[in-house]
Coordinates of N, CA and C in Angstrom, one line a residue:
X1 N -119.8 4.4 190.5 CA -120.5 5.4 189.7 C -119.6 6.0 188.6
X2 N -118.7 6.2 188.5 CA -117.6 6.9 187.9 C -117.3 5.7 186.8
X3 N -117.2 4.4 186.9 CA -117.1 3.3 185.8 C -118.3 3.6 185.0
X4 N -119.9 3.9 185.5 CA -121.2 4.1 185.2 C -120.9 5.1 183.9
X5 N -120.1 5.9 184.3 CA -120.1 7.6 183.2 C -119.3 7.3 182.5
X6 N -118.5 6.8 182.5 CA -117.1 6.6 181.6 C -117.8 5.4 180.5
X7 N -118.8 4.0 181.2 CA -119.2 3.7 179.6 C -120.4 4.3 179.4
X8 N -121.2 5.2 180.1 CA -121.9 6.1 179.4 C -121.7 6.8 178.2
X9 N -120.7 7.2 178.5 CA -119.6 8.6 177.4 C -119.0 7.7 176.4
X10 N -118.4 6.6 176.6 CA -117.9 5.6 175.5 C -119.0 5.2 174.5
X11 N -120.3 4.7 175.4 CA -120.9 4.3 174.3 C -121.7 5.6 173.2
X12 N -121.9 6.8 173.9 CA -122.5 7.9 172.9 C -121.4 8.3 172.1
X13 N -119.9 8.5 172.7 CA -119.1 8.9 171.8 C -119.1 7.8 170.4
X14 N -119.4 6.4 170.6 CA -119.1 5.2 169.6 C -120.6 5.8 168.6
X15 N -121.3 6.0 169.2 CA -123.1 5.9 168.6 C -122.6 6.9 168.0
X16 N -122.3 8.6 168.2 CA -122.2 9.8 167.4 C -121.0 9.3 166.4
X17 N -119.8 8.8 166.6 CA -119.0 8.0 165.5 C -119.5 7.6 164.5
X18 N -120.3 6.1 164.7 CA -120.7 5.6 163.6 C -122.0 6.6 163.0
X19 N -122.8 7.1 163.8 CA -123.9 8.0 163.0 C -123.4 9.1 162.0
X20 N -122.1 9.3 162.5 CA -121.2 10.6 161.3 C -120.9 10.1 160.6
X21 N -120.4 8.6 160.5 CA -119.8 7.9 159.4 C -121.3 8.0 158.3
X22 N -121.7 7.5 159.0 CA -123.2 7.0 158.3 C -123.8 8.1 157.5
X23 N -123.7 9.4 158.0 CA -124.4 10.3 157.4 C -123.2 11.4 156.4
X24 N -122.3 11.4 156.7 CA -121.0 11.6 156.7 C -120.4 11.3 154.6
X25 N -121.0 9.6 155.0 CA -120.3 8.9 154.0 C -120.9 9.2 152.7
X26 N -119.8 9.2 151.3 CA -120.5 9.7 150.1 C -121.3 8.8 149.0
X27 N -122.4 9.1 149.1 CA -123.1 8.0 147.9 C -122.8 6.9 146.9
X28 N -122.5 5.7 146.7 CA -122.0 5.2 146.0 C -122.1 5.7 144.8
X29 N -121.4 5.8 144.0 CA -121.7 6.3 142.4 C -122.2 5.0 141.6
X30 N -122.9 5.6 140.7 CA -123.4 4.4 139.6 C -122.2 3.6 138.4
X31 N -122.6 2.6 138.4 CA -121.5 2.4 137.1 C -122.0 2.4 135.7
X32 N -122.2 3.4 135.0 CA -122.6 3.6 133.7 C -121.8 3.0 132.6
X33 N -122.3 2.2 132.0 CA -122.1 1.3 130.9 C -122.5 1.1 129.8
X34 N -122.1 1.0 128.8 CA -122.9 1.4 127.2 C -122.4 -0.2 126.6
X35 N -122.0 -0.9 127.4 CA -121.9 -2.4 127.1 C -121.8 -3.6 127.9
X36 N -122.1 -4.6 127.4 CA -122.1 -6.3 128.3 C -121.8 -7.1 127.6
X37 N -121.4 -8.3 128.3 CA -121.0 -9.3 127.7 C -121.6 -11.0 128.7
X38 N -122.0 -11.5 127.5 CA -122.2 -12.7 128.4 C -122.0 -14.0 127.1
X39 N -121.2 -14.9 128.1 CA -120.8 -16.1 127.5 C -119.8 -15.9 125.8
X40 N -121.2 -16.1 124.9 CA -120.4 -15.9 123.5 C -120.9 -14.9 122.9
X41 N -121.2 -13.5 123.4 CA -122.0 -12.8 122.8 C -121.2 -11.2 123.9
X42 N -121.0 -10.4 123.0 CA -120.8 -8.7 123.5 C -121.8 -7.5 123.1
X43 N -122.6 -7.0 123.9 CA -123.4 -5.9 123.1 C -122.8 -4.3 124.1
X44 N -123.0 -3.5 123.0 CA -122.8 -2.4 123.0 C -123.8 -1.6 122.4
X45 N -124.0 -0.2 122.5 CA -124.9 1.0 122.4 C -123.9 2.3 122.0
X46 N -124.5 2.9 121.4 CA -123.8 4.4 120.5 C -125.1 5.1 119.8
X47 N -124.8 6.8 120.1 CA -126.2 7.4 119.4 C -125.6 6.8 117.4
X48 N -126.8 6.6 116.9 CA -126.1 6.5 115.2 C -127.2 7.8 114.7
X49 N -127.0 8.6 113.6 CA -127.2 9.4 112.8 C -128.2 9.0 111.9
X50 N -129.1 9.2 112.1 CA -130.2 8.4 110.6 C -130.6 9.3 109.7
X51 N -130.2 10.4 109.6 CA -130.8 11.6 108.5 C -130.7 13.1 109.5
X52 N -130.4 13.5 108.7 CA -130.3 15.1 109.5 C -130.0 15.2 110.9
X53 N -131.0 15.7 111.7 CA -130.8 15.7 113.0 C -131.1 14.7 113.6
X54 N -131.2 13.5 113.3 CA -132.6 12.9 113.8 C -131.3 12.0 114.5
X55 N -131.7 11.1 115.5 CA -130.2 10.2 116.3 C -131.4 9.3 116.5
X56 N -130.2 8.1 116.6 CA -131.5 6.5 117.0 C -130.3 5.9 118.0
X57 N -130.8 4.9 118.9 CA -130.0 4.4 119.6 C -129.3 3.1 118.4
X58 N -127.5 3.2 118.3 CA -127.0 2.2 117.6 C -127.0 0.7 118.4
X59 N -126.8 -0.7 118.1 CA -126.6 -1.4 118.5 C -126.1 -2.6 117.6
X60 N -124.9 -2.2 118.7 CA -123.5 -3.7 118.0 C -123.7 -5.0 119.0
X61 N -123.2 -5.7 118.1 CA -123.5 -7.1 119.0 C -122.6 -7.9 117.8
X62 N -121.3 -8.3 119.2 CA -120.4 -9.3 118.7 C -120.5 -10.7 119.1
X63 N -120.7 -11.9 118.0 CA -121.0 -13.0 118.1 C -120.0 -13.7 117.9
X64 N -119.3 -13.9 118.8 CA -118.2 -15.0 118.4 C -118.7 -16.4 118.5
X65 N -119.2 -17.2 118.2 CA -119.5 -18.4 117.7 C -120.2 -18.2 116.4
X66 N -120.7 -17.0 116.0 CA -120.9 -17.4 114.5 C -119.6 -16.0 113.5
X67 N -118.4 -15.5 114.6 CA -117.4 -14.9 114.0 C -118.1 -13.5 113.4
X68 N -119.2 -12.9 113.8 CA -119.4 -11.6 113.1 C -119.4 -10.9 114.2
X69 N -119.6 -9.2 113.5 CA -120.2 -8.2 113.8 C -121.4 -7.9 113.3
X70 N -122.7 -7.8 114.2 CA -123.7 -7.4 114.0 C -123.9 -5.9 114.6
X71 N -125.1 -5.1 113.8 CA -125.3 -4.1 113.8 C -126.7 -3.2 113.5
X72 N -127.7 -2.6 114.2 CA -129.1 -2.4 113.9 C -129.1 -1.3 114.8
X73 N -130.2 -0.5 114.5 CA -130.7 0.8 115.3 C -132.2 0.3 115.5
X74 N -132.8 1.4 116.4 CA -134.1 1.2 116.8 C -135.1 2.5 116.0
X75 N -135.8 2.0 114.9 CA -136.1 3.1 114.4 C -136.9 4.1 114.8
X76 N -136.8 5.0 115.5 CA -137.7 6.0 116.3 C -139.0 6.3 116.0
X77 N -139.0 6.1 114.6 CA -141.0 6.3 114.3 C -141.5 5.3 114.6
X78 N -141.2 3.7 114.4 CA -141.9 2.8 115.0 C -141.9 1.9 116.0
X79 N -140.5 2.1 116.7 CA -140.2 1.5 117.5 C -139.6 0.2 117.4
X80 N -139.3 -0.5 116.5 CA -138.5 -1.3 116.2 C -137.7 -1.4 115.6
X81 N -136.4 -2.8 115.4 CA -134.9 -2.5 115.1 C -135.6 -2.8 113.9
X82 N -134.5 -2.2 112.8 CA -134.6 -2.5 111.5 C -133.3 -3.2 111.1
X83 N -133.4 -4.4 109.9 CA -132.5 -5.4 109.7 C -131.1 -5.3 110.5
X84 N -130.6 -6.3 110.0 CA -129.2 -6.6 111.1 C -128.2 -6.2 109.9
X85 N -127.1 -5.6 110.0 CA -125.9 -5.2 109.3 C -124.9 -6.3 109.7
X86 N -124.1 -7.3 108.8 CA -123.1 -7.8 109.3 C -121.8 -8.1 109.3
X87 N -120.9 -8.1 109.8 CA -119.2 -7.9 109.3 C -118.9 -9.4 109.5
X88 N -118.6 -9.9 109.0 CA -117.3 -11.2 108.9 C -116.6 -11.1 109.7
X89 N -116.0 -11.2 111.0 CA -115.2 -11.5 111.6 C -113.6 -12.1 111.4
X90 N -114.2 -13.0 110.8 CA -112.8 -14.5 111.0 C -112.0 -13.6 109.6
X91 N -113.0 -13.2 108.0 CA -112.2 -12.4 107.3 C -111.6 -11.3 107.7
X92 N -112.5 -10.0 108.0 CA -111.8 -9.4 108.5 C -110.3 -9.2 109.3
X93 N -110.3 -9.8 110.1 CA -109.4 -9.8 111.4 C -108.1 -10.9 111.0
X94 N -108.7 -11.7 109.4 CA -107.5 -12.9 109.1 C -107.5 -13.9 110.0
X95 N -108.6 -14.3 110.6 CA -108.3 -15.5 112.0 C -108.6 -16.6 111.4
X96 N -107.5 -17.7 111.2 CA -107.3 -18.5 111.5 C -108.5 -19.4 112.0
X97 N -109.0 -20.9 111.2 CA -109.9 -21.7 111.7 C -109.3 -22.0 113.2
X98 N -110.4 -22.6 113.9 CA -110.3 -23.4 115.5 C -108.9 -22.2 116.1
X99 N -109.1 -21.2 115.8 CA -108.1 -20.2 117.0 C -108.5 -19.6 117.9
X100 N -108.3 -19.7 119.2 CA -108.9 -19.0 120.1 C -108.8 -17.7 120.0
X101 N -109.6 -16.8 120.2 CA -109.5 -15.5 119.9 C -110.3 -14.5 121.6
X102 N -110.6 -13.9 121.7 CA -110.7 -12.9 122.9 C -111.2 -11.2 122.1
X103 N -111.9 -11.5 122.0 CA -112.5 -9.8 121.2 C -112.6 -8.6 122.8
X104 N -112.4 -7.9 122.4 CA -112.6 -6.7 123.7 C -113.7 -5.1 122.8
X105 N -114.9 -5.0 123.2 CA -115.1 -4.2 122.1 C -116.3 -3.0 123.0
X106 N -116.1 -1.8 123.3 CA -116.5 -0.5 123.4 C -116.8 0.4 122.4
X107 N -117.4 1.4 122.3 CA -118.0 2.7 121.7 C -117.4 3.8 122.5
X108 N -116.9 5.0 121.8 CA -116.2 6.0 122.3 C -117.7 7.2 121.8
X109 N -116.9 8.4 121.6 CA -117.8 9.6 121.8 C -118.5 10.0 120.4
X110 N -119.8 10.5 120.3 CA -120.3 10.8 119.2 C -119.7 11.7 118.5
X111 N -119.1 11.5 117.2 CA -118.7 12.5 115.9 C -119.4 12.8 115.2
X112 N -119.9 13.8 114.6 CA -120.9 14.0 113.8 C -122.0 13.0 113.6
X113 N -122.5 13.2 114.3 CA -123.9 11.8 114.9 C -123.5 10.6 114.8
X114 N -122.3 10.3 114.9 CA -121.6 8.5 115.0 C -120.9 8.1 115.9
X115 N -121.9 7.3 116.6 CA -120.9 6.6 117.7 C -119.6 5.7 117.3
X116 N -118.4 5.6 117.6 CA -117.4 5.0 117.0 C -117.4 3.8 117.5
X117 N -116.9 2.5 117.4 CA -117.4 1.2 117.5 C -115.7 0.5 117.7
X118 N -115.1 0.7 118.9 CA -114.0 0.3 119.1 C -113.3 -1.5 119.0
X119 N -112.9 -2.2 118.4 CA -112.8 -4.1 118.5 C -111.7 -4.0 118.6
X120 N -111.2 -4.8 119.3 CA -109.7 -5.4 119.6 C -109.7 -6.8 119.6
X121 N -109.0 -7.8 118.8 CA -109.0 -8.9 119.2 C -107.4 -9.0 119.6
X122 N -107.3 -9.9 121.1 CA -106.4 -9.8 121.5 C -105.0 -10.8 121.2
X123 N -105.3 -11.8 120.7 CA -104.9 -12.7 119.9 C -103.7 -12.7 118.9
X124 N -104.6 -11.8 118.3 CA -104.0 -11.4 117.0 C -103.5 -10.2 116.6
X125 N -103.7 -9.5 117.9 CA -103.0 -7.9 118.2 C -104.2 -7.1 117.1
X126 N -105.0 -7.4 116.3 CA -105.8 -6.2 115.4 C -106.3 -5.9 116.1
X127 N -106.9 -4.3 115.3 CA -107.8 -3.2 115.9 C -108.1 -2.4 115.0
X128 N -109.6 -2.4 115.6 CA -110.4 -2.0 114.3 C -111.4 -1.0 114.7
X129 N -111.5 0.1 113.8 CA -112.6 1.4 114.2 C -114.0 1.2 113.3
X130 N -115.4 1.6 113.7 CA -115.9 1.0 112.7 C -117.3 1.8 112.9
X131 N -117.6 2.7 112.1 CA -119.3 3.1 112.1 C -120.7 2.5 111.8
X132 N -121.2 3.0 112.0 CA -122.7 2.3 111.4 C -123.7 3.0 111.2
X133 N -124.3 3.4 109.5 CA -125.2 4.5 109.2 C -126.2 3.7 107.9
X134 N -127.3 5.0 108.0 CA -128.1 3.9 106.7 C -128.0 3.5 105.8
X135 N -128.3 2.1 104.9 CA -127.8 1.8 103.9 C -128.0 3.1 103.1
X136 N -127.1 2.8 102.4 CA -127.5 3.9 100.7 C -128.2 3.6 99.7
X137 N -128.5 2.0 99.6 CA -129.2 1.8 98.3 C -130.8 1.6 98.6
X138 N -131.3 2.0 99.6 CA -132.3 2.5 100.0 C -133.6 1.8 100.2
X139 N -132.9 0.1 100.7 CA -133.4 -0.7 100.8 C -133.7 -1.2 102.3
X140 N -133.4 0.3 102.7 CA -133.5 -0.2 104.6 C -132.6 -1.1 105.2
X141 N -132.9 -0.7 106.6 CA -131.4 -1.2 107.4 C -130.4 -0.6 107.5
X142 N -129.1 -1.1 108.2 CA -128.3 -0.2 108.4 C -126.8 -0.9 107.6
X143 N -125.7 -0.4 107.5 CA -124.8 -0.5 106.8 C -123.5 -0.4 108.0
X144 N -122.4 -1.7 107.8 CA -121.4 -1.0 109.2 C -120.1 -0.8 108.4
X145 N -119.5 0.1 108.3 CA -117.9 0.7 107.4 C -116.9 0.6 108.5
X146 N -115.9 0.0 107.6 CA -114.8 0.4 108.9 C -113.9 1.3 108.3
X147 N -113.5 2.5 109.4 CA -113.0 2.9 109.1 C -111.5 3.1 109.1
X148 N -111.0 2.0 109.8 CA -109.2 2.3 110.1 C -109.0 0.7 110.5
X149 N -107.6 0.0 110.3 CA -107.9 -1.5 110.9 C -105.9 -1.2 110.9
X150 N -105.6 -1.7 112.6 CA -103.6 -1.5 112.2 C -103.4 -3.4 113.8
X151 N -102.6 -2.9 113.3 CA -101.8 -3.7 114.4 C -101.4 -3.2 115.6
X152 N -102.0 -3.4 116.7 CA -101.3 -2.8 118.6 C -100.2 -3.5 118.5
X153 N -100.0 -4.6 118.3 CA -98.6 -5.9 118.6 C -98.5 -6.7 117.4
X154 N -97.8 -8.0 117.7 CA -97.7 -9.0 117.3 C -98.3 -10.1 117.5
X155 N -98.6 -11.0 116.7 CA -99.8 -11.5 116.9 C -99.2 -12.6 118.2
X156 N -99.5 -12.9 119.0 CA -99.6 -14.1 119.9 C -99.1 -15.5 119.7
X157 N -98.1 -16.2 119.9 CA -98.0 -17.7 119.3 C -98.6 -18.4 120.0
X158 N -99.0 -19.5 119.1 CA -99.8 -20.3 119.6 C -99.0 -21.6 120.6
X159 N -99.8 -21.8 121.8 CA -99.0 -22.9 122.5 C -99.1 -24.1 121.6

């Protein structure tokens, strides 16, 4: 009888254990991301500034098989992107034909309605800051400026 109570007591002690764990434990947190990457292609998101107060959701999209930066917002009166904005890549950055390259590219915090548009290629040690607002010549679409371009390192040799 006394063996009887003792795994009586074991098994409620184990049941109240795991049910504390269980109720106990803290919610997984979400992983919030304002970008993805698949295969040959990186997209990212940033509020952009379209006139006054007005904010549109930004969208960059790095293409490395055709070496640019693309760039478009979603126009909030009709719901669709308006033309593509695009940066040269291989000029910009000086890369070298047939070089492997490795881009790494995030959005930091809104400045005066501009999400900033972070690129690193790692390759080549560049780094580049880069906005995106409406054209000026008033022909629709959006326009991408960069605003700062330095060296983190040296560039990488090639094997």
């Amino acid at each position: 009888m006394k063996d009887m109570e003792r795994w009586f007591w074991l098994a409620a002690g184990l049941a109240v254990g795991i049910a504390g764990t269980v109720y106990f434990r803290p919610a997984p947190q979400p992983v919030w991301a304002g970008n993805d990457r698949h295969e040959d292609y990186i997209m990212a998101t940033g509020a952009i500034n379209i006139g006054g107060r007005t904010l549109s959701d930004g969208i960059w999209m790095l293409d490395y098989r055709g070496g640019k930066l693309l760039g478009t917002i979603v126009d909030p009166n009709f719901g669709k992107a308006v033309p593509w904005a695009e940066v040269d890549l291989v000029k910009e950055f000086n890369i070298p034909p047939k070089q492997n390259v490795h881009f790494l590219m995030t959005t930091g915090s809104i400045i005066n309605g501009h999400t900033a548009l972070y690129l690193a290629e790692i390759n080549t040690g560049r780094f580049a800051v880069y906005s995106m607002s409406p054209r000026l010549d008033g022909t629709g679409g959006m326009m991408i400026r960069r605003h700062d371009a330095t060296q983190f390192r040296a560039p990488a040799a090639n094997p």
